[in-house]
Amino acid sequence: FLGAGGGNDIQWCFSQVKGAVDDDVAEADIISTVEFNHSGELLATGDKGGRVVIFQQEQENKTQSHSRGEYNVYSTFQSHEPEFDYLKSLEIEEKINKIRWLPQKNAAQFLLSTNDKTIKLWKISERDKRPEGYNLKEEDGRYRDPTTVTTLRVPVFRPMDLMVEASPRRIFANAHTYHINSISINSDYETYLSADDLRINLWHLEITDRSFNIVDIKPANMEELTEVITAAEFHPNSCNTFVYSSSKGTIRLCDMRASALCDRHSKLFEEPEDPSNRSFFSEIISSISDVKFSHSGRYMMTRDYLSVKIWDLNMENRPVETYQVHEYLRSKLCSLYENDCIFDKFECCWNGSDRQVIFNGTVSFFLLPLCSIVMTGSYNNFFRMFDRNTKRDITLEASRENNKPRTVLKPRKVCASGKRKKDEISVDSLDFNKKILHTAWHPKENIIAVATTNNLYIFQDKMN
Amino acid sequence: MLGRGLKRKLSDYEENMAGLSSAFDSSRSLPYPLKRQLVLNMCLTKLQTYKMLVEPNLHRSVLIANTVRQIQEEMRQESNQQPVNVCPGITPSSHSYTGMESCGISLQLPSGISQQESNCCDLRSVEDPIENSLLIVSDDDMSSAISSILKDLDFVEDISPPTCLVPTGDDQPKFPENTGLKLEDDRQDLKGAECVFGSFEISNSTSYLKDLAIDDIFEDIDTSMYDSDFCCPPLMPPRSPSLANEEPLKTFPSCNSSSASNIQICRTDLSELDHIMEILVGS
């Protein structure tokens, strides 16, 4: 098993599963994004039907110290509707591509959700009391007959059943010609970027009618187009720095102070191709599907079709670590190309701020975020974790068959070739329709959310 | 959805493709040129399929186009280095690429060197399915296939300038030769878009009207264009430039569902012009 901060192995157990049990998957229920908020108390999912569902973690039950709080539905709302662009006679899909939470500033929670064309800022607020005892109105709102009002009283707030309301506060529209693939909130918490296939725009959260175009890779002649933007993210600490990845497997780091239009990168990260692995599909599998900075901002992680790579921002010519997610697929690339699976966009994530407590001899202690584990999905509802310290990895499965709480998940193994051992699964038996594209790790605890096609699984580590 | 117990049957084409790709993956004895040809065929099929979609996926199209270019370059270098061995026919008809027939445009072409058979450089549908099994594609046609798809993407995607871009957003909508390309599709319920282009037709004609002497108007004007049931502009062939339309279209704001008022303006224009014509013609 894995080792993680403090020398404890993480033993993953099933905790919950959300979503329909049927094998028939309704198109609208396909989960398209998963994201914890900054405290981890809330977990948001977006789906192909344009809905956002937010789960809230129960407060820890003191009597049940062996498990952390469960996640229950907190709010559900329709974020985006299908639209029709009359000029181009195109339907704009309502599918939610990304959700990003803002850090909490007051009682309400805010998140950004986006489909292919429009980004929306949603406010989620609670109401758990209401005023009662109006002088001029009845409880149901009807006005009282004035002649019956003989006394005067001050209305008081009385508790009511909790109501969670979601309301759109800003709509950022009409700035993207191509399909939005990423949004990322700046560390200044005032601006954010949105990226489509060819352009990246910078927005201010308060201003919806203007955005700045900071990257534009569209060639004058579209016939010369050979590369598109696949993901973009702001640096976690440096508010003028961001990166964007491309379909050619490169990552560019840009500094907004250098010029208004960041067409010239400050750094270009690219690994030279391994000639022994060259194939017709080399370029396609090098396309980066996700990029994530580590919490410190010193490293970033990229996901391409077969691997996860960790880059040191100080070294551009190759990654510092590479982890093979499902190398056994390399010999199946033609079939995967034929059925389009080769274009699947897997995401990746770091473990949360693994807080390590260090005493420096006096009373004070330090909390260090350690991005020591990376997680990403694969096929057959498998997902993988790699421990950067121990160099060990594990394959687990998200399946309703494993749904006994507090039972440790059994590791899985794929047999690439040769004799298949007991409990191994051969490559040809893998179900390529069951793909895990979206995973998320709680920012503070060892709780993970893993999305299969239409179900959301929550796993936690077994607390001793 | 299929009911339980019914086996889903792959179409012949899909079966062939699945068979071919697993042959590619598993067989070490498949000669390299054959593998390359197979990949090329798959790429071109995909590009053709995307072409038929209203909104092809730009990311995938670019990746596939790059793969085609890469293979093209390789084949070009090989043919430069040595006399070409025409790639032997893949197999008898059991592996024939019948899927290409249905694609409307198939690329049945000789290799780069042997130009004698250049009469095959026909981008119309091919009659003989067996000939389709050998799809050696010439440079030019591969390039034009890629070009046409990428150009289409430009038209489809980038018509309207994003209204919110500040200075550096230099987003003039480009109107290359593809004006009207997507209007060919059946769009009964798209009166909005038709009105847009309809009104531009009319506005061009009004300037024409101003140039003529008043008396000439009654004789020369073909008023059939202004009939109230006119909604479709004369359809322009796919790649002919319609430069006259560029100007007015550039000034037209993005017409998506959130600006329904634009469509109202079109309709008003039409009826006003109707009215004017009635007065002029004196009927």
XYZ file of C-alpha atoms in Angstrom:
747
model
C 0.000 0.000 0.000
C 0.901 3.622 -0.162
C 2.760 5.525 2.433
C 1.711 9.082 3.050
C 2.839 11.862 5.340
C 3.628 10.782 8.818
C 4.477 7.278 7.787
C 0.919 5.992 7.890
C -0.286 3.893 5.019
C -3.502 5.027 3.462
C -6.039 2.281 3.357
C -8.937 3.325 1.239
C -12.462 2.275 2.152
C -15.719 2.789 0.438
C -17.805 5.491 2.055
C -20.691 6.490 -0.185
C -21.986 6.352 -3.732
C -24.374 8.861 -5.274
C -26.400 8.518 -8.419
C -28.679 6.129 -10.224
C -28.258 2.413 -9.824
C -29.515 1.522 -13.292
C -27.225 0.313 -15.985
C -29.052 2.561 -18.415
C -27.288 5.834 -18.159
C -29.349 8.918 -18.871
C -27.275 11.246 -20.993
C -28.038 14.232 -18.805
C -26.738 12.456 -15.708
C -23.238 11.981 -17.038
C -20.930 13.680 -14.555
C -18.625 16.146 -16.238
C -16.773 17.786 -13.352
C -16.085 17.285 -9.632
C -14.598 19.826 -7.229
C -14.195 20.225 -3.481
C -14.368 23.733 -2.042
C -11.441 25.222 -0.138
C -12.464 23.818 3.221
C -13.593 20.472 1.876
C -16.955 20.833 3.510
C -18.680 21.142 0.151
C -18.337 18.934 -2.897
C -19.769 20.100 -6.201
C -20.501 18.074 -9.298
C -21.603 19.264 -12.717
C -23.298 17.109 -15.298
C -24.090 16.969 -18.959
C -27.600 18.257 -18.328
C -26.247 21.561 -17.060
C -27.026 20.863 -13.410
C -24.841 21.461 -10.410
C -25.279 19.312 -7.328
C -23.520 20.333 -4.135
C -22.990 17.902 -1.289
C -22.190 18.994 2.240
C -20.206 17.058 4.774
C -21.993 16.354 8.007
C -20.450 17.738 11.107
C -18.388 15.028 12.683
C -20.353 12.930 15.031
C -18.475 12.646 18.258
C -19.836 9.227 18.968
C -18.835 7.905 15.576
C -15.208 8.726 15.666
C -14.304 5.982 13.256
C -15.665 7.746 10.258
C -15.701 11.214 8.995
C -18.916 12.977 8.176
C -20.971 11.806 5.255
C -21.753 13.958 2.299
C -25.408 14.722 1.707
C -27.151 16.809 -0.899
C -26.996 20.458 0.055
C -28.169 22.232 -3.067
C -29.153 21.376 -6.621
C -29.653 23.910 -9.344
C -29.743 24.279 -13.081
C -26.632 26.228 -13.918
C -26.772 26.293 -17.690
C -29.522 25.708 -20.196
C -29.090 24.564 -23.769
C -28.892 27.530 -26.073
C -29.194 28.048 -29.741
C -26.875 30.329 -31.646
C -28.995 31.520 -34.552
C -26.213 33.103 -36.511
C -24.183 29.961 -36.755
C -27.127 27.619 -36.403
C -25.378 25.747 -33.671
C -26.634 24.321 -30.472
C -24.622 25.337 -27.429
C -24.395 22.416 -25.057
C -25.403 22.951 -21.480
C -22.832 20.498 -20.200
C -20.825 21.895 -17.293
C -17.170 21.683 -18.251
C -15.643 23.020 -15.057
C -16.554 24.255 -11.592
C -14.195 26.313 -9.473
C -14.927 27.489 -5.963
C -14.043 30.901 -4.640
C -12.597 31.070 -1.146
C -15.240 31.847 1.393
C -15.404 35.497 2.461
C -18.716 35.623 4.255
C -21.633 33.401 5.075
C -22.390 32.659 1.448
C -20.438 30.369 -0.876
C -19.506 31.317 -4.421
C -18.533 29.183 -7.351
C -17.839 29.639 -11.028
C -19.372 27.156 -13.428
C -18.895 27.102 -17.152
C -20.206 25.382 -20.236
C -18.686 25.722 -23.712
C -19.414 29.420 -24.048
C -20.606 31.086 -20.852
C -19.224 31.337 -17.332
C -21.520 32.034 -14.405
C -20.836 33.114 -10.864
C -23.264 31.453 -8.485
C -24.001 32.467 -4.932
C -25.147 29.741 -2.614
C -26.620 31.028 0.595
C -28.481 29.605 3.514
C -31.581 30.787 5.097
C -32.476 29.233 8.404
C -34.623 31.870 10.037
C -37.376 34.123 8.986
C -39.030 37.128 10.485
C -42.365 36.545 12.144
C -44.849 38.818 13.777
C -45.404 41.541 11.254
C -47.895 44.169 12.265
C -49.607 44.667 8.973
C -49.363 41.239 7.377
C -50.658 37.827 8.272
C -48.274 34.929 8.405
C -49.240 33.925 4.884
C -48.507 37.401 3.529
C -51.987 38.759 3.176
C -52.493 42.191 4.488
C -54.492 42.485 7.646
C -57.547 44.607 7.914
C -56.192 47.813 9.463
C -59.057 48.096 11.882
C -57.990 44.859 13.535
C -54.559 46.180 14.341
C -54.741 47.288 17.919
C -51.235 46.664 19.200
C -47.738 47.180 17.923
C -44.968 44.647 18.097
C -41.480 44.139 16.760
C -41.121 41.210 14.363
C -38.667 38.611 15.549
C -36.558 36.055 13.739
C -37.621 32.534 14.322
C -35.826 29.426 13.115
C -37.124 27.692 10.043
C -36.127 24.640 8.077
C -32.867 25.259 6.353
C -33.277 26.545 2.853
C -30.336 26.698 0.517
C -30.660 29.111 -2.338
C -28.516 29.371 -5.414
C -28.654 32.516 -7.469
C -26.599 33.601 -10.461
C -24.754 36.783 -9.576
C -22.724 37.323 -12.720
C -22.916 35.992 -16.223
C -19.759 36.224 -18.298
C -20.846 35.645 -21.845
C -19.942 36.283 -25.458
C -16.207 36.209 -25.062
C -15.407 32.791 -26.424
C -15.734 31.730 -30.000
C -14.359 28.282 -29.332
C -15.186 25.838 -26.590
C -14.140 26.742 -23.066
C -12.030 23.997 -21.531
C -10.696 25.647 -18.350
C -11.364 28.317 -15.786
C -8.937 29.254 -13.056
C -9.266 31.760 -10.242
C -6.281 33.977 -9.594
C -4.584 34.144 -6.224
C -5.726 37.745 -5.957
C -9.282 36.385 -5.748
C -10.410 39.234 -7.938
C -9.672 37.980 -11.403
C -9.890 34.698 -13.213
C -9.015 33.277 -16.585
C -11.064 31.272 -19.039
C -9.463 29.305 -21.836
C -10.889 27.917 -25.044
C -9.186 26.033 -27.874
C -7.401 29.071 -29.217
C -7.680 31.914 -26.743
C -7.407 32.768 -23.081
C -9.312 35.649 -21.549
C -8.823 37.433 -18.257
C -11.869 38.587 -16.333
C -12.579 40.598 -13.244
C -15.161 38.885 -11.089
C -17.158 42.086 -10.797
C -17.189 42.995 -14.468
C -19.139 41.007 -16.979
C -19.147 43.147 -20.069
C -15.446 43.172 -20.708
C -12.579 40.752 -20.668
C -8.956 40.982 -21.710
C -7.585 38.593 -24.254
C -4.218 37.480 -22.925
C -3.394 34.577 -25.208
C -4.379 34.130 -28.822
C -2.886 31.306 -30.825
C -5.252 31.456 -33.728
C -3.265 31.687 -36.956
C -4.239 34.214 -39.586
C -4.962 31.342 -41.878
C -6.846 28.525 -40.210
C -5.254 26.049 -42.560
C -2.027 26.622 -40.675
C -3.543 25.555 -37.376
C -1.617 22.703 -35.845
C -1.996 23.205 -32.118
C -4.801 24.042 -29.713
C -4.965 25.014 -26.049
C -6.147 22.159 -23.873
C -5.948 23.478 -20.295
C -4.868 26.555 -18.356
C -4.278 27.438 -14.718
C -3.103 30.356 -12.632
C -0.103 29.919 -10.386
C -1.308 29.402 -6.801
C 0.806 32.192 -5.344
C 2.027 34.415 -8.107
C -0.902 36.394 -9.449
C 0.753 37.398 -12.684
C 1.764 33.888 -13.716
C -0.241 31.223 -15.453
C 0.374 28.169 -17.591
C -1.429 26.644 -20.512
C -0.999 23.244 -22.080
C -1.382 22.272 -25.697
C -2.395 19.397 -27.900
C 1.263 18.902 -28.806
C 2.262 18.070 -25.261
C 3.845 21.395 -24.417
C 3.211 23.674 -21.473
C 3.834 27.386 -21.672
C 4.308 29.562 -18.641
C 3.378 33.173 -19.157
C 3.894 36.325 -17.169
C 1.192 38.918 -17.609
C 3.586 41.675 -16.691
C 5.627 41.041 -19.805
C 3.008 42.275 -22.240
C -0.701 42.704 -22.656
C -0.954 39.825 -25.056
C 1.030 36.912 -23.702
C 1.829 35.354 -27.024
C 5.425 34.898 -26.056
C 5.880 32.463 -23.293
C 8.351 33.001 -20.496
C 9.010 29.280 -20.311
C 8.242 26.362 -22.558
C 8.091 22.917 -21.030
C 8.487 20.068 -23.448
C 9.925 16.624 -23.233
C 11.734 15.372 -26.316
C 10.055 12.399 -27.848
C 11.319 8.941 -27.075
C 12.189 7.514 -30.486
C 11.649 3.957 -29.352
C 8.030 4.719 -28.585
C 7.315 6.504 -31.808
C 4.089 5.577 -33.590
C 1.476 7.131 -35.799
C -0.379 8.071 -32.660
C 2.504 9.675 -30.817
C 1.221 13.157 -31.223
C -2.327 12.299 -30.300
C -1.318 10.597 -27.080
C 0.995 13.449 -26.172
C -1.902 15.887 -26.069
C -2.202 17.141 -22.506
C -5.660 16.818 -21.016
C -5.090 18.452 -17.625
C -2.554 20.614 -15.832
C -2.442 21.263 -12.076
C -0.012 23.237 -9.990
C 1.163 21.801 -6.719
C 0.049 23.739 -3.646
C 3.384 25.469 -3.300
C 3.563 26.315 -6.964
C 6.992 24.823 -7.271
C 5.760 21.892 -9.347
C 3.032 21.226 -11.832
C 1.483 18.010 -12.982
C 0.263 17.199 -16.484
C -1.821 14.309 -17.755
C -1.550 12.950 -21.235
C -3.200 9.816 -22.536
C -0.878 7.266 -21.021
C 0.991 9.040 -18.257
C 1.185 11.642 -15.529
C 4.230 13.897 -15.503
C 5.541 16.098 -12.729
C 7.453 19.163 -13.827
C 9.727 21.371 -11.813
C 9.051 24.943 -12.862
C 12.784 25.498 -12.951
C 13.408 22.798 -15.504
C 11.903 23.113 -18.923
C 13.481 20.365 -20.904
C 11.956 17.367 -19.231
C 9.682 16.365 -16.362
C 11.233 15.377 -13.073
C 8.941 12.380 -12.677
C 6.804 10.328 -15.006
C 4.200 7.802 -13.946
C 2.657 5.333 -16.352
C -1.047 5.127 -15.815
C -1.921 2.303 -18.185
C 1.101 1.500 -20.290
C -0.569 -1.728 -21.444
C -2.726 0.403 -23.720
C 0.252 1.391 -25.817
C -0.103 -1.737 -27.899
C -3.799 -1.065 -28.422
C -3.594 2.450 -29.730
C -5.038 1.728 -33.134
C -8.176 0.197 -31.685
C -8.443 3.028 -29.212
C -8.093 5.463 -32.052
C -10.762 3.712 -34.035
C -13.289 3.882 -31.216
C -12.234 7.423 -30.260
C -11.161 6.464 -26.758
C -7.754 7.877 -27.549
C -9.323 11.330 -27.310
C -10.627 10.804 -23.763
C -9.563 13.634 -21.485
C -8.461 12.333 -18.135
C -7.924 14.735 -15.259
C -5.455 14.413 -12.436
C -5.173 15.772 -8.925
C -2.787 16.103 -6.026
C -3.491 14.899 -2.551
C -4.649 17.626 -0.235
C -2.403 19.712 1.891
C -1.037 16.864 3.837
C -0.299 18.718 6.963
C 2.786 17.678 8.707
C 3.215 18.996 12.155
C 6.743 19.952 13.082
C 7.703 21.139 16.477
C 10.621 23.447 16.499
C 11.420 23.019 20.134
C 9.051 25.604 21.487
C 5.283 25.629 21.421
C 4.856 26.674 17.823
C 4.409 24.285 14.965
C 4.403 24.497 11.191
C 1.960 23.149 8.744
C 3.551 22.127 5.482
C 1.557 21.220 2.445
C 3.028 18.155 0.853
C 1.942 17.200 -2.618
C 3.136 13.679 -2.326
C 0.438 11.636 -4.011
C -1.134 12.031 -7.414
C -4.395 10.468 -8.478
C -5.911 9.945 -11.899
C -8.517 7.798 -13.601
C -8.415 5.012 -16.146
C -10.800 2.565 -17.820
C -12.945 -0.192 -16.377
C -13.773 2.194 -13.546
C -10.227 1.882 -12.305
C -8.324 4.763 -10.812
C -4.673 5.003 -9.930
C -2.589 6.661 -7.248
C 1.144 7.230 -7.252
C 3.162 8.024 -4.168
C 6.060 10.247 -5.079
C 8.009 9.426 -1.951
C 7.772 5.671 -1.849
C 7.403 5.276 -5.615
C 4.631 2.817 -5.019
C 1.393 2.870 -6.915
C -2.002 1.311 -6.555
C -4.985 0.591 -8.757
C -8.450 0.676 -7.235
C -11.898 0.205 -8.651
C -15.039 2.269 -8.175
C -17.799 -0.243 -8.190
C -20.954 -0.898 -6.278
C -19.738 -4.399 -5.586
C -17.218 -3.013 -3.147
C -19.705 -1.041 -1.153
C -19.159 -2.251 2.341
C -18.221 0.719 4.453
C -14.976 0.413 6.343
C -13.849 -2.540 4.288
C -10.532 -1.781 2.721
C -10.596 -1.717 -1.070
C -8.784 -4.493 -2.771
C -6.082 -3.426 -5.184
C -6.598 -4.352 -8.811
C -4.128 -5.485 -11.371
C -4.261 -5.554 -15.135
C -2.461 -8.347 -16.866
C -0.720 -6.856 -19.848
C 0.438 -10.006 -21.486
C 1.272 -13.587 -20.784
C -0.433 -15.714 -18.264
C -3.142 -14.057 -16.332
C -2.937 -14.648 -12.640
C -5.931 -15.133 -10.470
C -7.722 -11.865 -9.709
C -5.981 -10.119 -12.554
C -7.949 -8.762 -15.438
C -6.680 -8.963 -18.967
C -6.446 -5.917 -21.172
C -8.965 -7.283 -23.612
C -11.548 -7.640 -20.871
C -11.387 -4.018 -19.868
C -14.569 -2.083 -20.363
C -13.619 1.065 -22.235
C -17.042 2.544 -21.744
C -16.458 2.725 -18.023
C -14.014 5.554 -17.748
C -13.055 7.647 -14.774
C -12.198 11.070 -16.105
C -12.852 13.205 -13.035
C -11.448 12.768 -9.551
C -10.978 15.145 -6.635
C -9.108 15.020 -3.350
C -10.329 16.719 -0.199
C -8.060 19.684 0.519
C -7.346 18.681 4.082
C -8.294 15.080 4.714
C -7.850 11.754 3.036
C -11.228 11.741 1.387
C -11.532 11.358 -2.358
C -14.392 11.784 -4.790
C -14.293 9.644 -7.912
C -16.798 10.039 -10.728
C -17.726 7.131 -12.949
C -20.010 7.814 -15.868
C -23.038 8.749 -13.802
C -22.159 7.872 -10.231
C -20.079 9.681 -7.656
C -18.063 7.532 -5.273
C -16.604 8.813 -2.039
C -13.777 6.916 -0.412
C -12.004 7.663 2.836
C -9.024 6.239 4.564
C -9.619 3.813 7.323
C -9.164 5.663 10.542
C -7.600 3.663 13.260
C -31.872 1.620 -26.335
C -31.874 -2.029 -27.194
C -33.892 -4.348 -25.087
C -32.204 -6.922 -22.998
C -31.297 -10.103 -24.682
C -30.807 -8.519 -28.065
C -27.302 -8.573 -29.305
C -26.187 -5.340 -30.718
C -25.032 -5.921 -34.230
C -22.162 -3.967 -35.498
C -22.621 -2.737 -38.978
C -20.367 -4.304 -41.553
C -18.292 -1.193 -41.657
C -17.746 -1.052 -37.952
C -16.864 -4.694 -37.848
C -14.341 -4.233 -40.576
C -12.816 -1.293 -38.812
C -12.624 -3.055 -35.505
C -11.080 -6.037 -37.224
C -8.555 -3.936 -39.044
C -7.489 -1.979 -36.012
C -7.031 -5.019 -33.872
C -5.091 -6.560 -36.724
C -2.920 -3.486 -36.650
C -2.441 -3.743 -32.920
C -1.800 -7.420 -32.644
C 0.017 -8.320 -35.792
C 3.707 -7.828 -36.017
C 3.883 -9.150 -39.510
C 1.725 -6.450 -41.030
C 4.040 -4.502 -43.290
C 4.647 -0.932 -42.345
C 3.236 0.671 -45.492
C 0.037 -1.247 -44.947
C -0.227 -0.086 -41.384
C 0.388 3.431 -42.476
C -2.254 3.159 -45.152
C -4.737 1.846 -42.642
C -4.106 4.693 -40.246
C -4.379 7.163 -43.062
C -7.704 5.743 -44.142
C -9.016 5.922 -40.623
C -7.914 9.516 -40.313
C -9.536 10.553 -43.527
C -12.748 8.763 -42.653
C -12.882 10.549 -39.357
C -12.260 13.893 -40.980
C -15.023 13.230 -43.452
C -17.375 12.286 -40.658
C -16.542 15.465 -38.814
C -17.155 17.446 -41.952
C -20.723 16.276 -41.905
C -21.256 17.455 -38.363
C -22.627 20.897 -37.790
C -19.871 21.655 -35.318
C -16.794 19.483 -35.598
C -14.535 19.191 -32.596
C -11.588 21.482 -33.241
C -9.182 19.659 -30.936
C -9.760 16.294 -32.548
C -9.743 17.697 -36.055
C -6.383 19.303 -35.491
C -4.882 16.147 -34.015
C -6.131 14.024 -36.880
C -5.056 16.564 -39.476
C -1.574 16.571 -37.977
C -1.448 12.800 -38.166
C -2.431 12.922 -41.817
C 0.206 15.563 -42.500
C 2.808 13.480 -40.756
C 1.990 10.438 -42.857
C 1.840 12.576 -45.952
C 5.294 13.928 -45.234
C 6.667 10.485 -44.661
C 5.227 9.201 -47.908
C 6.528 12.210 -49.731
C 10.019 11.625 -48.439
C 9.881 7.992 -49.347
C 8.740 8.694 -52.842
C 11.485 11.234 -53.227
C 14.077 8.730 -52.213
C 13.093 5.799 -54.356
C 10.746 4.694 -57.089
C 7.448 3.949 -55.578
C 6.063 0.549 -54.923
C 2.404 1.003 -55.148
C 1.052 -0.357 -51.971
C -0.414 -3.748 -52.731
C -4.155 -3.981 -52.453
C -5.001 -4.689 -48.893
C -7.313 -7.640 -49.337
C -10.297 -8.865 -51.173
C -13.616 -7.245 -50.637
C -14.178 -8.655 -47.191
C -12.001 -5.879 -45.940
C -13.133 -3.350 -48.445
C -13.595 0.064 -47.170
C -17.265 0.197 -47.853
C -17.637 2.868 -45.320
C -16.079 5.377 -47.651
C -18.928 5.096 -50.090
C -21.371 6.535 -47.713
C -19.193 9.469 -46.965
C -20.073 11.362 -50.051
C -16.535 12.262 -50.843
C -14.087 9.461 -51.134
C -10.491 9.719 -51.963
C -9.539 7.125 -54.443
C -6.299 8.243 -55.837
C -3.038 6.958 -57.158
C 0.226 7.295 -55.378
C 2.178 10.448 -55.812
C 4.429 9.067 -58.503
C 2.242 7.248 -60.947
C 0.226 10.112 -62.266
C -1.084 8.138 -65.219
C -4.066 7.154 -63.227
C -4.754 10.716 -62.337
C -8.215 10.443 -63.719
C -9.016 8.973 -60.368
C -8.452 12.249 -58.637
C -12.145 12.678 -58.466
C -13.658 13.784 -55.273
C -17.072 12.492 -56.067
C -18.427 9.237 -54.810
C -16.756 6.195 -56.190
C -18.753 3.473 -57.791
C -16.653 0.465 -57.184
C -16.425 -0.625 -53.588
C -13.550 -2.943 -54.311
C -11.483 -0.169 -55.716
C -12.139 1.640 -52.521
C -10.256 -0.976 -50.632
C -7.108 0.502 -51.995
C -7.128 4.086 -51.070
C -3.818 5.554 -51.828
C -4.170 9.217 -51.470
C -2.286 11.862 -53.290
C -0.687 14.772 -51.543
C -2.891 17.382 -53.046
C -6.099 15.793 -52.105
C -5.007 15.071 -48.575
C -3.939 18.650 -48.207
C -7.157 19.922 -49.608
C -9.135 17.614 -47.354
C -7.356 19.021 -44.325
C -7.577 22.562 -45.588
C -11.233 22.384 -46.297
C -12.027 21.042 -42.883
C -9.963 23.617 -41.068
C -11.385 26.397 -43.171
C -14.874 25.204 -42.427
C -14.062 25.304 -38.771
C -13.022 28.876 -39.140
C -16.279 29.830 -40.752
C -18.436 27.882 -38.395
C -16.725 29.029 -35.269
C -15.452 32.490 -35.703
C -18.139 34.431 -37.502
C -18.997 36.949 -34.886
C -16.508 39.127 -33.123
C -16.610 38.484 -29.401
C -18.323 41.629 -28.272
C -16.387 41.942 -25.083
C -12.834 41.966 -26.218
C -10.830 44.999 -25.286
C -8.120 46.329 -27.637
C -5.900 43.426 -28.461
C -8.857 41.267 -29.411
C -8.505 41.735 -33.082
C -11.378 39.592 -33.946
C -12.792 40.666 -37.217
C -14.900 37.852 -38.456
C -13.301 36.360 -41.457
C -15.419 35.728 -44.449
C -13.396 33.702 -46.804
C -14.927 31.751 -49.564
C -17.255 29.898 -47.336
C -20.121 32.293 -46.964
C -23.284 30.369 -47.153
C -21.594 27.023 -46.722
C -23.663 26.089 -43.741
C -26.828 27.573 -45.125
C -27.288 24.623 -47.367
C -28.617 22.580 -44.514
C -32.281 22.183 -43.940
C -33.247 24.850 -41.515
C -36.969 25.245 -41.506
C -36.975 26.576 -38.020
C -34.135 28.998 -38.514
C -36.012 31.938 -39.880
C -33.845 34.133 -37.735
C -30.638 33.374 -39.574
C -32.361 33.428 -42.901
C -33.782 36.801 -42.154
C -30.288 38.025 -41.359
C -28.939 37.105 -44.713
C -32.210 38.009 -46.347
C -32.022 41.538 -45.094
C -28.511 41.941 -46.412
C -29.617 40.888 -49.847
C -32.248 43.558 -49.727
C -29.974 46.261 -48.444
C -27.632 45.687 -51.343
C -30.483 46.081 -53.721
C -31.664 49.316 -52.180
C -28.352 50.922 -52.992
C -28.812 49.657 -56.491
C -32.183 51.354 -56.500
C -30.700 54.668 -55.615
C -28.443 54.579 -58.615
C -31.237 54.228 -61.100
C -33.521 56.924 -62.405
C -36.944 56.707 -60.859
C -38.633 55.766 -64.121
C -36.318 52.857 -64.683
C -37.258 51.292 -61.417
C -40.617 50.127 -62.582
C -39.220 48.421 -65.586
C -36.036 46.806 -64.391
C -36.644 45.705 -60.883
C -37.494 42.106 -60.354
C -39.899 42.413 -57.494
C -40.234 38.701 -57.028
C -37.456 38.982 -54.497
C -39.646 41.063 -52.301
C -42.514 38.697 -52.062
C -43.570 38.217 -48.483
C -42.756 34.531 -48.446
C -39.193 35.177 -49.402
C -37.012 33.974 -46.661
C -34.154 32.144 -48.273
C -31.497 34.105 -49.997
C -30.395 32.648 -53.262
C -28.117 29.932 -52.022
C -24.541 30.612 -52.712
C -22.361 27.731 -53.801
C -20.016 26.625 -51.076
C -16.811 28.236 -51.956
C -17.640 31.272 -54.010
C -16.757 34.523 -52.361
C -19.579 36.861 -51.624
C -17.638 39.941 -50.955
C -20.678 42.127 -51.217
C -21.961 40.534 -48.080
C -18.824 40.978 -46.073
C -19.308 44.569 -45.188
C -22.783 44.451 -43.710
C -22.058 41.192 -41.984
C -19.064 42.606 -40.235
C -21.166 45.197 -38.582
C -23.786 42.777 -37.505
C -23.568 41.959 -33.838
C -23.453 38.393 -32.689
C -26.802 36.895 -33.222
C -27.322 34.266 -30.613
C -30.341 33.340 -28.681
C -29.675 35.974 -26.110
C -30.093 38.779 -28.608
C -33.483 38.014 -30.009
C -34.017 41.679 -30.674
C -31.760 41.387 -33.732
C -34.193 39.018 -35.291
C -36.993 41.468 -34.633
C -35.052 44.115 -36.503
C -34.739 41.840 -39.531
C -38.432 41.233 -39.670
C -39.197 44.931 -39.362
C -36.839 45.707 -42.212
C -38.481 43.198 -44.439
C -41.992 44.441 -43.875
C -40.981 48.060 -44.261
C -39.346 47.343 -47.552
C -42.414 45.439 -48.610
C -44.439 48.486 -47.860
C -42.090 50.788 -49.746
C -42.133 48.573 -52.779
C -45.893 48.531 -52.795
C -45.981 52.288 -52.830
C -43.375 52.572 -55.558
C -45.026 50.061 -57.781
C -48.310 51.796 -57.110
C -50.283 48.652 -56.388
